[in-house]
CSV table of C-alpha atoms in Angstrom, one decimal:
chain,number,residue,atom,x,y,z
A,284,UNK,CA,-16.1,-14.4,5.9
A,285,UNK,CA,-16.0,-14.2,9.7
A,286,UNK,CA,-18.3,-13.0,12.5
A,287,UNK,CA,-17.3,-10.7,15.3
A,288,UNK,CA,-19.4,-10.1,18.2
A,289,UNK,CA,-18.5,-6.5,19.9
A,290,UNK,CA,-19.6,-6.2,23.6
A,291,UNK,CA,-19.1,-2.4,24.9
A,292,UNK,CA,-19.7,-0.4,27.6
A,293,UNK,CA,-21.1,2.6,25.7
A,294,UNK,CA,-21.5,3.7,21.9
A,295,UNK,CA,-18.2,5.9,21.6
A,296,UNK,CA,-15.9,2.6,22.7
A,297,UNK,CA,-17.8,0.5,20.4
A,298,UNK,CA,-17.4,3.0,17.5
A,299,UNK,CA,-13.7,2.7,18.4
A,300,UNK,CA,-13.3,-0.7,18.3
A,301,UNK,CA,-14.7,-0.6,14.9
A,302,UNK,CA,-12.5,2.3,13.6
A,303,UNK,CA,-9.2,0.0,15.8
A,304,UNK,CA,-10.6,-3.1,13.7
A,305,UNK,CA,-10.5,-2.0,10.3
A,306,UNK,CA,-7.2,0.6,11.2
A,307,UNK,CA,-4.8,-1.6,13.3
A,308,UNK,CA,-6.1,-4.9,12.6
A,309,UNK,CA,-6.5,-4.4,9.0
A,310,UNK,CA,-9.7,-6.2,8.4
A,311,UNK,CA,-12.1,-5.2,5.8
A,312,UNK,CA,-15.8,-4.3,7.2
A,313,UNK,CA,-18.6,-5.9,5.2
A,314,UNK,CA,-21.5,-3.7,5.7
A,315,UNK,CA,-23.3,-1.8,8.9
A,316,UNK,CA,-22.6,-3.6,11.9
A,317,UNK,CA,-26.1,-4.8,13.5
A,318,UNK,CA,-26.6,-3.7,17.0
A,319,UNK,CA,-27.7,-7.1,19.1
A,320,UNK,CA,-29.5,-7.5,22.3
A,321,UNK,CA,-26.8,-7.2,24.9
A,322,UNK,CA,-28.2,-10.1,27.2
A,323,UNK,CA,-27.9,-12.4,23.9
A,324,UNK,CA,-24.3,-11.1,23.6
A,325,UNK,CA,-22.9,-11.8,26.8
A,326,UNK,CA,-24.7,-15.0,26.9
A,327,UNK,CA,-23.1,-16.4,22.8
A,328,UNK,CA,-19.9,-14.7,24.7
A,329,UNK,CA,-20.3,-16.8,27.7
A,330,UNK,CA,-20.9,-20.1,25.6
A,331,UNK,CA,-18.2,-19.5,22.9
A,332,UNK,CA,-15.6,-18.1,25.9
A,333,UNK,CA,-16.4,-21.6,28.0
A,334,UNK,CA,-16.1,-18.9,31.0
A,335,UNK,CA,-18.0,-16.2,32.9
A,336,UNK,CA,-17.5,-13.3,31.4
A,337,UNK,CA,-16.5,-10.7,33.7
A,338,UNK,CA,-18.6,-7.7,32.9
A,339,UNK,CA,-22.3,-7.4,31.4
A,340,UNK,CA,-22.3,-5.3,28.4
A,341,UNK,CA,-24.5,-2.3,27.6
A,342,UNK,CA,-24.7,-2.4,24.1
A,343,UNK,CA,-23.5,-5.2,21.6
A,344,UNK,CA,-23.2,-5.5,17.9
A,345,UNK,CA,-22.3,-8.6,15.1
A,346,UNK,CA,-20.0,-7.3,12.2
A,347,UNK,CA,-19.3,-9.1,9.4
A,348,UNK,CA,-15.7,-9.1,7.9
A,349,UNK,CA,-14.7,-10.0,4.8
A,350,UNK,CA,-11.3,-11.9,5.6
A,351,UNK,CA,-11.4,-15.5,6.9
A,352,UNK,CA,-11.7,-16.4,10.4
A,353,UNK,CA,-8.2,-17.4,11.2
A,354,UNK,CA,-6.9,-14.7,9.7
A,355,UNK,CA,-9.5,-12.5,11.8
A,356,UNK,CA,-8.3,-13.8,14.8
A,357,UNK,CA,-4.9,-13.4,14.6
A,358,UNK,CA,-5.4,-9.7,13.4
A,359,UNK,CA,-7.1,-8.8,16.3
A,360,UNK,CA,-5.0,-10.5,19.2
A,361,UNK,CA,-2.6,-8.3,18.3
A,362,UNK,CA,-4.9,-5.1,19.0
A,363,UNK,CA,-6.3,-3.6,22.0
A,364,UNK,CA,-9.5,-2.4,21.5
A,365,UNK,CA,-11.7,-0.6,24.4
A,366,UNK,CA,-14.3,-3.4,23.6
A,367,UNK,CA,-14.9,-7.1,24.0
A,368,UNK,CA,-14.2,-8.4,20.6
A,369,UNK,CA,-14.8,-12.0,19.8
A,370,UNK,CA,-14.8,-13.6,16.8
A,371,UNK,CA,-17.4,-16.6,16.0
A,372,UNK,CA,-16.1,-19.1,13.6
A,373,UNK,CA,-18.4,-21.8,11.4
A,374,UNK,CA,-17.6,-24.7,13.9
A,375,UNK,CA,-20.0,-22.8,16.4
A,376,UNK,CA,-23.4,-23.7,16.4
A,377,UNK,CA,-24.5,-19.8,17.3
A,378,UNK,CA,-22.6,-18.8,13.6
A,379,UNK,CA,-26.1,-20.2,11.2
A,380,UNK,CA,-28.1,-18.7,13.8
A,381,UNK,CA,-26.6,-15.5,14.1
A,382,UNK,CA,-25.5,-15.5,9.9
A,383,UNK,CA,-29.4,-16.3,9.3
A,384,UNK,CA,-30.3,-13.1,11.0
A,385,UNK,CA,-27.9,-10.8,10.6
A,386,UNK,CA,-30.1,-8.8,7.9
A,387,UNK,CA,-32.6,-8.7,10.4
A,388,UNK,CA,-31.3,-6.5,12.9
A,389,UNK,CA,-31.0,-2.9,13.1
A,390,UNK,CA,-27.8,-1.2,11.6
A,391,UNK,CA,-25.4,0.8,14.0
A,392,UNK,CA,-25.9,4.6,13.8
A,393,UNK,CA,-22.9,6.9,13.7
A,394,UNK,CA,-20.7,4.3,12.1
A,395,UNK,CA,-18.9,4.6,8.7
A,396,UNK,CA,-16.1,3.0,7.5
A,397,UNK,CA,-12.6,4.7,7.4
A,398,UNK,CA,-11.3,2.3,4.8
A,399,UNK,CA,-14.3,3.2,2.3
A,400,UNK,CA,-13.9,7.0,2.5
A,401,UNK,CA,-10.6,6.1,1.3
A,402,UNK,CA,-11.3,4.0,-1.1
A,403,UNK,CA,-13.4,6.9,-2.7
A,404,UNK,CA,-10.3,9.5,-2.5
A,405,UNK,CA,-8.4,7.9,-4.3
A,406,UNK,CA,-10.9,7.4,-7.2
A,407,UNK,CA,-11.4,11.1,-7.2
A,408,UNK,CA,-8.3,11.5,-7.9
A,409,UNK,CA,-7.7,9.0,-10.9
């Protein structure tokens, strides 16, 4: 299991970062995302990145995924999502932190997962 931090600009990029992560980078969503305070974002960004980050975000959310970190981060280098994604591995100290309270913050509205709605097609039609 991996964590991915999403910094967006607005709601409709970070929906389709989401939809471009499980699509085009093939990763399985575990979940609702969890929208996070955007300060704390940038700033776990700006620690993990070992840089400034160029642009303050206006909405942020942690997703769990179901595959392994490495594989998570080689999926998504090969995307280009309208979003900041960053994935936070176990050798970060911010990953028990953010793991411990993940349950604690409030699901995303107006996200549902593309690969589920699938998933449930082709049960129909067995």
């Amino acid at each position: 299991m991996a964590l991915i931090l999403i910094r967006a600009e607005d709601q409709s990029k970070l929906l389709n970062t989401l939809a471009d992560i499980e699509r085009h980078a093939g990763l399985k969503i575990s979940g609702k995302p969890r929208i996070m305070d955007s300060k704390k974002a940038d700033n776990i960004a700006t620690k993990i990145l070992k840089q400034k980050i160029r642009s303050r975000s206006a909405i942020a959310v942690l997703v769990k995924v179901v595959d392994d970190t490495t594989k998570s981060i080689v999926h998504i280098r090969k995307i280009h999502p309208p979003a900041h994604v960053v994935v936070i591995s176990e050798e970060y100290a911010e990953f028990k932190e953010l793991e411990a309270n993940f349950n604690k913050l409030s699901p995303l509205r107006g996200y549902y997962s593309h690969k589920s709605e699938k998933s449930s097609d082709s049960k129909k039609e067995d």
